[in-house]
Tab-separated table of C-alpha atoms (C1' of nucleotides) in Angstrom:
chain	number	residue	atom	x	y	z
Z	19	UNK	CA	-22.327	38.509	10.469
Z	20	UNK	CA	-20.505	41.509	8.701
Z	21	UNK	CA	-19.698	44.898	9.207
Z	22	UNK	CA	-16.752	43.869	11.063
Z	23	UNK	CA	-13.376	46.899	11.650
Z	24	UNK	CA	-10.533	47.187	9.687
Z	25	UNK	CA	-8.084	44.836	11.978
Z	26	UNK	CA	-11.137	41.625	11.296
Z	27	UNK	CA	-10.851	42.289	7.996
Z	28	UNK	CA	-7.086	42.236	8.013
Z	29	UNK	CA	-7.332	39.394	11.007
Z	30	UNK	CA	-9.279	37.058	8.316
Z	31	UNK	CA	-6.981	37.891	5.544
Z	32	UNK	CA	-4.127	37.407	7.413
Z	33	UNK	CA	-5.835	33.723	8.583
Z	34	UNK	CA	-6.762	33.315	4.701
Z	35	UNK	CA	-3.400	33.341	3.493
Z	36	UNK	CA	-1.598	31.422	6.157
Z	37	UNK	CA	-4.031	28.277	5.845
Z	38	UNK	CA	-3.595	28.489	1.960
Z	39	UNK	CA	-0.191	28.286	2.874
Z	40	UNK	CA	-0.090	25.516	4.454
Z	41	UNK	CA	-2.453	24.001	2.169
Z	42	UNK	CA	-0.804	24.907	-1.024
Z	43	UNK	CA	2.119	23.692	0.532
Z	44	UNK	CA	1.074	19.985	1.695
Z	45	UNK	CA	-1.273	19.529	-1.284
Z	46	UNK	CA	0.028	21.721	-4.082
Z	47	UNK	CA	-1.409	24.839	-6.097
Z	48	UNK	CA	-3.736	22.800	-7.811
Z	49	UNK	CA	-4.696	20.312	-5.296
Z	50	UNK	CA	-6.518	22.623	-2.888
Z	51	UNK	CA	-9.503	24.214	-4.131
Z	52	UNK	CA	-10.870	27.444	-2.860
Z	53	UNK	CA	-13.884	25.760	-1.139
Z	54	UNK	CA	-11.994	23.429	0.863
Z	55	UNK	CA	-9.503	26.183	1.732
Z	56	UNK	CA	-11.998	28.895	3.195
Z	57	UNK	CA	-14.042	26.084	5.054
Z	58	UNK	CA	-10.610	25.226	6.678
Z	59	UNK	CA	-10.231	28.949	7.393
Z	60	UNK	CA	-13.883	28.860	9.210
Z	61	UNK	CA	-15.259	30.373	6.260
Z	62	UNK	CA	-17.472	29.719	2.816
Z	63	UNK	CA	-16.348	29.879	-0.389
Z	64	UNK	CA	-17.986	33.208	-1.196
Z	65	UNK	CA	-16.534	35.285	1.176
Z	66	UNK	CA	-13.165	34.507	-0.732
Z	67	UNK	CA	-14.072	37.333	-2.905
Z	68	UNK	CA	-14.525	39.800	-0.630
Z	69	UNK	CA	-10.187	39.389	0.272
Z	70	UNK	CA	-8.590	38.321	-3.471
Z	71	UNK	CA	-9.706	39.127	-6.563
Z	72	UNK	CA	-9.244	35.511	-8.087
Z	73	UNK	CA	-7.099	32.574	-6.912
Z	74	UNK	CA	-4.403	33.364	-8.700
Z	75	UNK	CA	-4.226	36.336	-6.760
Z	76	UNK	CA	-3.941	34.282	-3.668
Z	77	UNK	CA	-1.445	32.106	-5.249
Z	78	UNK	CA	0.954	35.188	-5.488
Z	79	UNK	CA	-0.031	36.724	-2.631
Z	80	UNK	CA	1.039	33.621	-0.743
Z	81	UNK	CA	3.890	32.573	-2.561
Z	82	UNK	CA	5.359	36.226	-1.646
Z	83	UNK	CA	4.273	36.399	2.624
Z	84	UNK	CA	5.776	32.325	2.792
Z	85	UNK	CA	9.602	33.401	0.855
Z	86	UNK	CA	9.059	36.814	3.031
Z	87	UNK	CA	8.672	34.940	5.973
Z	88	UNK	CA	11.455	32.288	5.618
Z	89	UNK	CA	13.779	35.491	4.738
Z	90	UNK	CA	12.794	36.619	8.119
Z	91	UNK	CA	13.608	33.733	9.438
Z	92	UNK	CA	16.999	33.836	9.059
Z	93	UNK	CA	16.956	36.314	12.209
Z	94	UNK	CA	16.536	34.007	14.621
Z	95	UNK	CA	19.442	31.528	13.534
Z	96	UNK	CA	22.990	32.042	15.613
Z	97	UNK	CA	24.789	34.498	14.376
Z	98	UNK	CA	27.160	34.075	11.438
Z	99	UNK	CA	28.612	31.219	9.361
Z	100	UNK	CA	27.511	29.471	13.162
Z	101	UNK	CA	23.783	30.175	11.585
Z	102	UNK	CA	24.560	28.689	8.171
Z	103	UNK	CA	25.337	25.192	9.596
Z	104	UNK	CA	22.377	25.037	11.965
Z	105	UNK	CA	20.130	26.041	8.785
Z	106	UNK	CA	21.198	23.494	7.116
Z	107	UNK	CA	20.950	20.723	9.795
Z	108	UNK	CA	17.146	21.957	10.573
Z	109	UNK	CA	16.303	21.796	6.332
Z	110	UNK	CA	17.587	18.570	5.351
Z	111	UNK	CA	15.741	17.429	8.963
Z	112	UNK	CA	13.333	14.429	8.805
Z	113	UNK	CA	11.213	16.778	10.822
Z	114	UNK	CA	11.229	19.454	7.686
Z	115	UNK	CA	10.870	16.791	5.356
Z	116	UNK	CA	7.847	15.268	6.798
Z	117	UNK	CA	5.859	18.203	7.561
Z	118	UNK	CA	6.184	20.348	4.430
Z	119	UNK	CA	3.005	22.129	5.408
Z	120	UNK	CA	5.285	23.868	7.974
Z	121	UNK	CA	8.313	23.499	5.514
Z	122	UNK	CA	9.908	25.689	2.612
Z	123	UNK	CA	7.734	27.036	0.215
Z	124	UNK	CA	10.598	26.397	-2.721
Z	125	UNK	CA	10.781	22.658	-1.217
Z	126	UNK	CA	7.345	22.094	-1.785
Z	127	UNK	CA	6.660	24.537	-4.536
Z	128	UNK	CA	9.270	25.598	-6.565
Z	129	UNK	CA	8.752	23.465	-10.260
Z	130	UNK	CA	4.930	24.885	-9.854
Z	131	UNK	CA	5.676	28.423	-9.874
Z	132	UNK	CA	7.305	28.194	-12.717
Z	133	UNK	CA	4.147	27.884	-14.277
Z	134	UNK	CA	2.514	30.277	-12.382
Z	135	UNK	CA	1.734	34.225	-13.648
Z	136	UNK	CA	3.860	36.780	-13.555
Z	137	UNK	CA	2.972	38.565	-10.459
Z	138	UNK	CA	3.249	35.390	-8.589
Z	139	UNK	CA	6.558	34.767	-10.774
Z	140	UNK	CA	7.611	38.373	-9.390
Z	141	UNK	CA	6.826	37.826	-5.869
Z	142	UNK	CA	8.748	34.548	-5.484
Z	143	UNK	CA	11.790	36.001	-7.693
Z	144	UNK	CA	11.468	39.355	-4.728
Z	145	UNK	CA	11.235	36.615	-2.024
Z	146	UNK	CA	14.233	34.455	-3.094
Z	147	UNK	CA	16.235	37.790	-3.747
Z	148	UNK	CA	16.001	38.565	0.012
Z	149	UNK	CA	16.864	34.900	1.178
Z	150	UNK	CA	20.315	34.452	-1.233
Z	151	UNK	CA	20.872	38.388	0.631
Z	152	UNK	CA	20.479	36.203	3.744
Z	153	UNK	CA	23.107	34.020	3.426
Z	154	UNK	CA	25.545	36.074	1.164
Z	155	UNK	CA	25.841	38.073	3.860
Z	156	UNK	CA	26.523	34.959	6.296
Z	157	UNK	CA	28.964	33.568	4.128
Z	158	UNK	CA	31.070	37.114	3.356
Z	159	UNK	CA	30.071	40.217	5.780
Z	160	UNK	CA	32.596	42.218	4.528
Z	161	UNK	CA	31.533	41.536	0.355
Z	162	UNK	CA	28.187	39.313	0.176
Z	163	UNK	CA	28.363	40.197	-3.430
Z	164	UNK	CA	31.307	37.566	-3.746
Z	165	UNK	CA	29.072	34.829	-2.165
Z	166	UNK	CA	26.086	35.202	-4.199
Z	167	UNK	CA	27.327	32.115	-6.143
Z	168	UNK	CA	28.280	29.835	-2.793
Z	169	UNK	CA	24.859	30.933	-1.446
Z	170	UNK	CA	22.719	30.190	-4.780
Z	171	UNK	CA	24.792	26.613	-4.608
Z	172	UNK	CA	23.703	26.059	-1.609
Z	173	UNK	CA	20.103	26.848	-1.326
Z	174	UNK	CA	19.527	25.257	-4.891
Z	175	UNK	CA	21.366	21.836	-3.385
Z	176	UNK	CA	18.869	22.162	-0.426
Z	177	UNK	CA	15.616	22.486	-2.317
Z	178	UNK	CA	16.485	19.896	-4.537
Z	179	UNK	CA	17.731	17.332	-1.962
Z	180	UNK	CA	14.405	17.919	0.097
Z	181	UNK	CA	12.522	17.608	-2.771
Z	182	UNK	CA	14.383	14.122	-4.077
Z	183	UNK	CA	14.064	12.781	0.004
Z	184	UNK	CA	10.514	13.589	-0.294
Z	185	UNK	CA	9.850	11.633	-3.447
Z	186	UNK	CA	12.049	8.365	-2.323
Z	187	UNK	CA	9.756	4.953	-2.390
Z	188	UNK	CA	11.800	4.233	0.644
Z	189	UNK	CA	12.324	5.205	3.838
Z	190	UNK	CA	16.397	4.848	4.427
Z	191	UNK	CA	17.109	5.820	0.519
Z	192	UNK	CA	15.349	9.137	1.796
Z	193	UNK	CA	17.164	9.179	5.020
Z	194	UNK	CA	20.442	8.669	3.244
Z	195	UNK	CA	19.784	11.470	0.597
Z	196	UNK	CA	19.214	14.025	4.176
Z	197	UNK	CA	22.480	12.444	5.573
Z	198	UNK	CA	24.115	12.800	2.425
Z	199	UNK	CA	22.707	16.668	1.460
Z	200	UNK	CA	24.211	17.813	5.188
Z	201	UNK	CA	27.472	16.602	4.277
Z	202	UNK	CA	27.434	18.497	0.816
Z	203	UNK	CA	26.009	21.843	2.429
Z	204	UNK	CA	28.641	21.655	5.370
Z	205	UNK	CA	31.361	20.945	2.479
Z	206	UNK	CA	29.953	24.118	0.401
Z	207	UNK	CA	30.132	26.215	3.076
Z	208	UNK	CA	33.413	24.673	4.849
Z	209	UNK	CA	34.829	25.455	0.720
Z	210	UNK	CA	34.846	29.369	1.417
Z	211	UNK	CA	35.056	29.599	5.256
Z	212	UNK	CA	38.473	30.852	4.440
Z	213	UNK	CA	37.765	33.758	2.179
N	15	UNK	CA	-10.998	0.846	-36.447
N	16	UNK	CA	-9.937	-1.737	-34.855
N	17	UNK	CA	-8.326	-4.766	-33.661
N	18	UNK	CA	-4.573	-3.907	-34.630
N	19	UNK	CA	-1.607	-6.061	-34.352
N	20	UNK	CA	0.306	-6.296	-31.195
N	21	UNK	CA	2.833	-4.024	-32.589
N	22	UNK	CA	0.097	-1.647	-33.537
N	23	UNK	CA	-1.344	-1.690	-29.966
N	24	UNK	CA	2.368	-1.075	-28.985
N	25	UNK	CA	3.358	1.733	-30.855
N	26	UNK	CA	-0.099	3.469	-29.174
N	27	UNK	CA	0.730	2.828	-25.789
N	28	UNK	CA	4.265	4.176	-26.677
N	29	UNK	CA	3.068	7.131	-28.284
N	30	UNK	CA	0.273	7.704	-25.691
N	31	UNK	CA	3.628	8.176	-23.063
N	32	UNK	CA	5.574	9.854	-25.052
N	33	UNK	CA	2.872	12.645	-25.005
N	34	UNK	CA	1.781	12.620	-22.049
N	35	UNK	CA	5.532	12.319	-21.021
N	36	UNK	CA	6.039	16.262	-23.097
N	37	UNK	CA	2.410	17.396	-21.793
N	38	UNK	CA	3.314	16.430	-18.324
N	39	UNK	CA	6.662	18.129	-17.899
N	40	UNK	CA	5.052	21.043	-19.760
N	41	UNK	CA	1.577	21.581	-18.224
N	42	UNK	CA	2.319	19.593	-14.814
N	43	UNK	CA	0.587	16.409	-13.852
N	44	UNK	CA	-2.828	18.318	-12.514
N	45	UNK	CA	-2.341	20.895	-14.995
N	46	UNK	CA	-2.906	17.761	-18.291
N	47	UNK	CA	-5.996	16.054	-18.445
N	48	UNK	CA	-6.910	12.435	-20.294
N	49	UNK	CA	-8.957	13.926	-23.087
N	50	UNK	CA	-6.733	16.718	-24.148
N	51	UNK	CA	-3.772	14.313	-23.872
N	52	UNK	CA	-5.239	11.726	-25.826
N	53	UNK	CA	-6.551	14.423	-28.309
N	54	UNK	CA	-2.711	15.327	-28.836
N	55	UNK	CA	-2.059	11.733	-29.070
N	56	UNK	CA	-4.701	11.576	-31.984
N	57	UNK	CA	-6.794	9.823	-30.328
N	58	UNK	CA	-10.271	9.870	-28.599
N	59	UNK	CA	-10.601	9.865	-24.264
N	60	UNK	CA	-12.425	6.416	-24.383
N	61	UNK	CA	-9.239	4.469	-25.818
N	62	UNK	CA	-6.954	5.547	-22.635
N	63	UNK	CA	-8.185	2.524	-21.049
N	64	UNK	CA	-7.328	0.310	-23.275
N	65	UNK	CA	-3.871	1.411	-22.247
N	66	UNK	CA	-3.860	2.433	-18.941
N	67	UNK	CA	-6.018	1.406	-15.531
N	68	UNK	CA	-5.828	5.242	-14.413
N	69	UNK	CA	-4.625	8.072	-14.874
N	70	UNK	CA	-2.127	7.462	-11.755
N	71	UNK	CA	-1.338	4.337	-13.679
N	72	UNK	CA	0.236	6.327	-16.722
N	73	UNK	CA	2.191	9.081	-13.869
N	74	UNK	CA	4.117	5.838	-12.686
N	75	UNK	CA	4.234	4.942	-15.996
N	76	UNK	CA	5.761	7.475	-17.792
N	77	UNK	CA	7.831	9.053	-15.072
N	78	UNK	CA	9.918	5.386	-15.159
N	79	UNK	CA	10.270	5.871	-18.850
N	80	UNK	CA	10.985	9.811	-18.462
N	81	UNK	CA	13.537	8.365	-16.016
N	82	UNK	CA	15.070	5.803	-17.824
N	83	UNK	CA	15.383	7.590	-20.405
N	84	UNK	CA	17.510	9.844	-18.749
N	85	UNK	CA	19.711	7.598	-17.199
N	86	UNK	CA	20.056	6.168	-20.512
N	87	UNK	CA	21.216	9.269	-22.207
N	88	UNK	CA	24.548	9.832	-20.648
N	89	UNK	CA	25.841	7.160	-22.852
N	90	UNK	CA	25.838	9.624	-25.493
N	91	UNK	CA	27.857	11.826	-23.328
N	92	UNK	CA	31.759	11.834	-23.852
N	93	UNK	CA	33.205	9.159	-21.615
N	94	UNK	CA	34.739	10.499	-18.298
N	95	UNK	CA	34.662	13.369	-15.944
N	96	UNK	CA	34.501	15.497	-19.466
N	97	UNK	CA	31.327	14.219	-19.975
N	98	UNK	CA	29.876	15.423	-16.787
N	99	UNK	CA	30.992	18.840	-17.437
N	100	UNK	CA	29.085	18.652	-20.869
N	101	UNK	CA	26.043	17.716	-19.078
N	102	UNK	CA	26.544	20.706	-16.522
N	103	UNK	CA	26.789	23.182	-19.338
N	104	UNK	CA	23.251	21.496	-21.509
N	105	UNK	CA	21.632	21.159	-18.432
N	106	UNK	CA	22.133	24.832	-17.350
N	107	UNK	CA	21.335	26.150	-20.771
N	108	UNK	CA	18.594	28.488	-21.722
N	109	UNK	CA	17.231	26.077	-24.342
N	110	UNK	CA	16.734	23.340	-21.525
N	111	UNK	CA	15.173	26.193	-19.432
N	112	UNK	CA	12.583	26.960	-21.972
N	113	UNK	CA	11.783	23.522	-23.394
N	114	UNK	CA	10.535	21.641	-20.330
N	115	UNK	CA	8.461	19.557	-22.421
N	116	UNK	CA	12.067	17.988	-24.124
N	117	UNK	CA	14.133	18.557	-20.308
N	118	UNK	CA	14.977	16.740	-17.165
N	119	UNK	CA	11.665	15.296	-15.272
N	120	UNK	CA	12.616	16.112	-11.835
N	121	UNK	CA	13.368	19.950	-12.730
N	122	UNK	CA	9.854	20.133	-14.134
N	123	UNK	CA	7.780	18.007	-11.916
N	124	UNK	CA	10.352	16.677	-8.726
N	125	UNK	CA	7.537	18.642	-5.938
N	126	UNK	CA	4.687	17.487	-7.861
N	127	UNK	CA	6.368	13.253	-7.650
N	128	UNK	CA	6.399	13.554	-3.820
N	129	UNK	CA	2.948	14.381	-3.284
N	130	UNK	CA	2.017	11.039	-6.331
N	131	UNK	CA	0.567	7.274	-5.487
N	132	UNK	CA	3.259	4.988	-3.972
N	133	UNK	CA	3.748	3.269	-7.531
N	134	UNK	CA	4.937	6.726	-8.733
N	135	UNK	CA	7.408	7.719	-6.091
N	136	UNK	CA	8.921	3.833	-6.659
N	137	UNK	CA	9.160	4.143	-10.213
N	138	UNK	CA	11.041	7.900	-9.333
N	139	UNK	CA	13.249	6.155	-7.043
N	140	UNK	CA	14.422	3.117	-9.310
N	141	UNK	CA	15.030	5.652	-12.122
N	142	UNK	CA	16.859	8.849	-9.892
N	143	UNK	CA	19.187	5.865	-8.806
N	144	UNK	CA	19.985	4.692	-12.180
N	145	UNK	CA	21.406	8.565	-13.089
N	146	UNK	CA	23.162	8.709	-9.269
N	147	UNK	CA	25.056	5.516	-10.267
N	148	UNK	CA	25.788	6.855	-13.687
N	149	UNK	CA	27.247	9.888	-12.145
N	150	UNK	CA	29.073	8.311	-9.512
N	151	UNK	CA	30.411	5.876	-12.347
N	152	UNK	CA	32.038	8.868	-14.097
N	153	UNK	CA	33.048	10.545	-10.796
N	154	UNK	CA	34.948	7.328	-9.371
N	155	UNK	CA	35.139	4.727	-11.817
N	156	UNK	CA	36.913	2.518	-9.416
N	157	UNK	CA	35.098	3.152	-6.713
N	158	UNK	CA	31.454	4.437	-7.793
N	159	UNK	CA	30.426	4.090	-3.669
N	160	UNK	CA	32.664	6.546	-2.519
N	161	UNK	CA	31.368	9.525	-5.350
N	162	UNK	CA	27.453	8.972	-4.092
N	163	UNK	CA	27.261	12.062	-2.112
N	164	UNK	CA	29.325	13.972	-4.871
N	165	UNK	CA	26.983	12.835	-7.398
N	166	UNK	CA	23.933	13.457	-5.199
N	167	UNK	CA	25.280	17.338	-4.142
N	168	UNK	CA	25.265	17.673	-8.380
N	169	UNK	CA	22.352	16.141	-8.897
N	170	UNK	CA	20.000	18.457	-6.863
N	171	UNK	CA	22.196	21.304	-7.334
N	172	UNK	CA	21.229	21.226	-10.595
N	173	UNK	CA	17.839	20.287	-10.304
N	174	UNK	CA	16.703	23.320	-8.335
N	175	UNK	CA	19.175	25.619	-9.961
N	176	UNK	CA	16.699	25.080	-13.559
N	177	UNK	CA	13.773	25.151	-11.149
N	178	UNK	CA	14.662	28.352	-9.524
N	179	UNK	CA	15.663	29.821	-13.204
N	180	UNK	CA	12.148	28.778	-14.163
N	181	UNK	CA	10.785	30.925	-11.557
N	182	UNK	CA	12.714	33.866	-12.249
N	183	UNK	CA	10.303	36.141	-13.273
N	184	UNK	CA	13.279	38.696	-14.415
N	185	UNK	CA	15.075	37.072	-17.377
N	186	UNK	CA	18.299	38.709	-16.760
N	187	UNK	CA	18.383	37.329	-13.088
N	188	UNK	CA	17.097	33.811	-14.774
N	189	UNK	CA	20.598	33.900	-17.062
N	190	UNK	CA	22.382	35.006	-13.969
N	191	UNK	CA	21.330	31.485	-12.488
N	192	UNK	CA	22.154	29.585	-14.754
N	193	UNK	CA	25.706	30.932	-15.219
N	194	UNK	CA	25.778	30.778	-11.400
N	195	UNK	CA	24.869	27.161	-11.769
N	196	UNK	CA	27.259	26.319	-13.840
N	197	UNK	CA	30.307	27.714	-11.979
N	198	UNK	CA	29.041	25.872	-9.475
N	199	UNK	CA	28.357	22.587	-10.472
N	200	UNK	CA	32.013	22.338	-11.965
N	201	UNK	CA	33.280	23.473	-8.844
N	202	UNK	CA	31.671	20.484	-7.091
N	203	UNK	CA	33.043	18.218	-10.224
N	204	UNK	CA	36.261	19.945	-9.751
N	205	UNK	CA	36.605	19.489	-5.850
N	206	UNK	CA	36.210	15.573	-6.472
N	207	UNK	CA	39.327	15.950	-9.390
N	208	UNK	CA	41.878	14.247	-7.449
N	209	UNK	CA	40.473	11.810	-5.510
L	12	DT	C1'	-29.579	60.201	23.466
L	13	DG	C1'	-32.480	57.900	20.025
L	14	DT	C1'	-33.656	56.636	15.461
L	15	DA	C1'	-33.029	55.769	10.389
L	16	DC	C1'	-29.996	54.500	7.130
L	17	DA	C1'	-25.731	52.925	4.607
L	18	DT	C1'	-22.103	49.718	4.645
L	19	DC	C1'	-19.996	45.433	3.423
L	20	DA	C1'	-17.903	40.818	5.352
L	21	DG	C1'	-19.858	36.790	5.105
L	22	DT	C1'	-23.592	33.225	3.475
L	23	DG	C1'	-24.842	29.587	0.555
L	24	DA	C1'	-26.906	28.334	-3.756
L	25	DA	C1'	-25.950	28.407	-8.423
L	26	DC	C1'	-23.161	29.109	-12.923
L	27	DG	C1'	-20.508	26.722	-16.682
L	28	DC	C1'	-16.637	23.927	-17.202
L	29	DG	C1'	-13.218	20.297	-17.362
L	30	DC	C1'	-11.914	16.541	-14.700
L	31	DG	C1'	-11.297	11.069	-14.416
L	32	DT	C1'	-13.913	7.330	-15.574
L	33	DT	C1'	-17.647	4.289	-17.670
L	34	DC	C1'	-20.084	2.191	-21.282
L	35	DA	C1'	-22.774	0.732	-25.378
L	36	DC	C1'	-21.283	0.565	-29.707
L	37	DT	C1'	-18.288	0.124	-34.238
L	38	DG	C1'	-15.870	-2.247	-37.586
L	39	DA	C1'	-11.383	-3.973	-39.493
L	40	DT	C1'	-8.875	-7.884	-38.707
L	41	DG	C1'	-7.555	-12.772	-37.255
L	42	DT	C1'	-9.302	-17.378	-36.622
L	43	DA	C1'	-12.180	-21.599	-37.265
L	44	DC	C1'	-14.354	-24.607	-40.222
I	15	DT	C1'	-10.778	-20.818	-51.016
I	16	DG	C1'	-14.950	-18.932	-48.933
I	17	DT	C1'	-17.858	-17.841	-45.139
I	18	DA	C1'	-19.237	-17.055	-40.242
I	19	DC	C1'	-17.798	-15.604	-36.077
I	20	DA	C1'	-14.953	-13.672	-32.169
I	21	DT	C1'	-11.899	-10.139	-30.898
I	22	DC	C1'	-10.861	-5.695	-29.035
I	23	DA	C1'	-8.637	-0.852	-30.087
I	24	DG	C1'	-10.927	2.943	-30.677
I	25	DT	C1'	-15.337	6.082	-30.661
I	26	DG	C1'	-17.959	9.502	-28.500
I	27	DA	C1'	-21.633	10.448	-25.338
I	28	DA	C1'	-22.564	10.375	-20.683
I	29	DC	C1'	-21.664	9.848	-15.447
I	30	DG	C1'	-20.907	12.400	-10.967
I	31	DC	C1'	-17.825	15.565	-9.090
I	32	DG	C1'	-15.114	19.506	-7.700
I	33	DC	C1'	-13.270	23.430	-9.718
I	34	DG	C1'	-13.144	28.929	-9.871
I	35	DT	C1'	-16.357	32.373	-9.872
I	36	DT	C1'	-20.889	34.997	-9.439
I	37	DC	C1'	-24.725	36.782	-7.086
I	38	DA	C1'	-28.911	37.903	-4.358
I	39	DC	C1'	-29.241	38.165	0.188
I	40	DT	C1'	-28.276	38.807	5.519
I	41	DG	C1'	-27.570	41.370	9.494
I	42	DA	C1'	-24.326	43.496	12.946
I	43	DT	C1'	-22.076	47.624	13.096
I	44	DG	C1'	-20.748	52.626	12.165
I	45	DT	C1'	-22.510	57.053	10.808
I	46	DA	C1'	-25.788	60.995	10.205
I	47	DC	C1'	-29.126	63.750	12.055
DNA sequence: TGTACATCAGTGAACGCGCGTTCACTGATGTAC
DNA sequence: TGTACATCAGTGAACGCGCGTTCACTGATGTAC
């Protein structure tokens, strides 16, 4: 089977990256290996070659389309501060939390790029550029460039409460740390709803 | 050489966590095998079962110590709300940023806990409540209960505020977060002043 | 229109390597007599 | 006090395994004539 037009080829790339998505972010960067990955993509491991020139390629590849598409994301959410509050609510969800493979990237991610190469370094750094754009310009229309702090607050605070929920032992501590995080993302943005 | 003293086997087992402890935070827990670790260690693979049943055996292990340790440290802090704002500032610093292998656990390895063996998440859990009630202590000495979501909205604030400055692949925009982290976490420390 | 050829996405076996773990062995020390 | 023995932390080679990557090959399709 091969030969295939331009759109397959772009088709199977497309369905590459999404399941190493989701894969990357249920199991980690290390804990899915390219074999696994491609046969969940209806694929063998050879063909990987033929879309990325190594994994670490993939790895940055991903790590840029996943922060891409979460910035696109905010789109969809009501208008305004209105927006803000519902994002919020839907992140520190149990829902979110227990299906990270369908969650934020920086949730399940974040302390592993660190130690990831530069391109993939560059492409998360791009990607998180456009999200704190998102909801600077929630939180102040008129001068996003004064909420850039407010906004970094709050999505930091968010990553790191999903994170902390998702490593609880127990079941209400990690319900209490969502319950909790709402309150202190409503409070951070209910702080400059008057500016 | 062989059959040591208690103490002997002790100081072994101590030193064998200790480095895996640095390794760990520096390499992340997939990214640190046994031999290497034990090689650091000064010691040969074989011997890390004298120790240790597994290698999930020493993650629990040593991210309870890495924990406690923590936890214990903010007795060195001044006493009060001031020494809260002293963490804020080390914690944000660019010498925390680049030393993960001397930093906070959770900034370098918080995604990586959630996805460990039920022993690890428990041992995370006992030890991230030890620092919440050591916060919460300093936030409301009186009435520790009433500062948990304060000290929780800090807490993972901070944590993906280093996590995110980690992944800046710009160093400029990495210092920006950090400064941006700072102004915020005394904000939160400052909006809990009064009460 | 029909035929020969070039392309290249995908196959699947194989590469060397490091992983976590096991195991037969060593030999300095503590204990028993 | 001197000797024989048991202990067990540590050694280092080996185990099977999955990793990322390579490669000779396949065969359906697009192109050239």
């Amino acid at each position: 089977m091969a030969r295939y037009s331009q759109e397959h080829k772009d088709a199977t790339r497309r369905r590459i990256i999404e399941t190493a998505g989701r894969r990357f972010k249920q199991d980690g960067l290390d804990g899915s290996g390219i074999a696994t990955l491609m046969a969940d993509a209806g694929l063998t491991n050879g063909a990987f070659y033929a879309h990325f020139d190594s994994k670490d390629d993939l790895v940055a590849t991903v790590v840029g389309e996943e922060l891409g598409r979460q910035a696109a994301e905010f789109g969809e959410l009501p208008p305004g501060r209105a927006g803000l509050e519902a994002f919020v609510h839907e992140y520190l969800s149990p829902q979110h939390r227990d299906n990270p493979d369908r969650g934020c990237p920086s949730a399940a991610l974040l302390d592993e790029i660190g130690r990831c190469t530069a391109a993939t370094k560059q492409a998360y750094t791009d990607g998180a550029q456009a999200i704190l754009d998102e909801i600077s310009a929630r939180l102040a229309p008129e001068d996003p460039g004064s909420a850039r702090g407010t906004a970094l607050s709050l999505f930091t605070m968010l990553v790191g409460a999903m994170q902390l929920s998702r490593a609880m032992a127990d079941k209400e501590l990690s319900d209490a740390v969502l319950a909790e995080g709402i309150q202190s993302g409503l409070t951070i943005l209910a702080a400059t709803s008057t500016s």
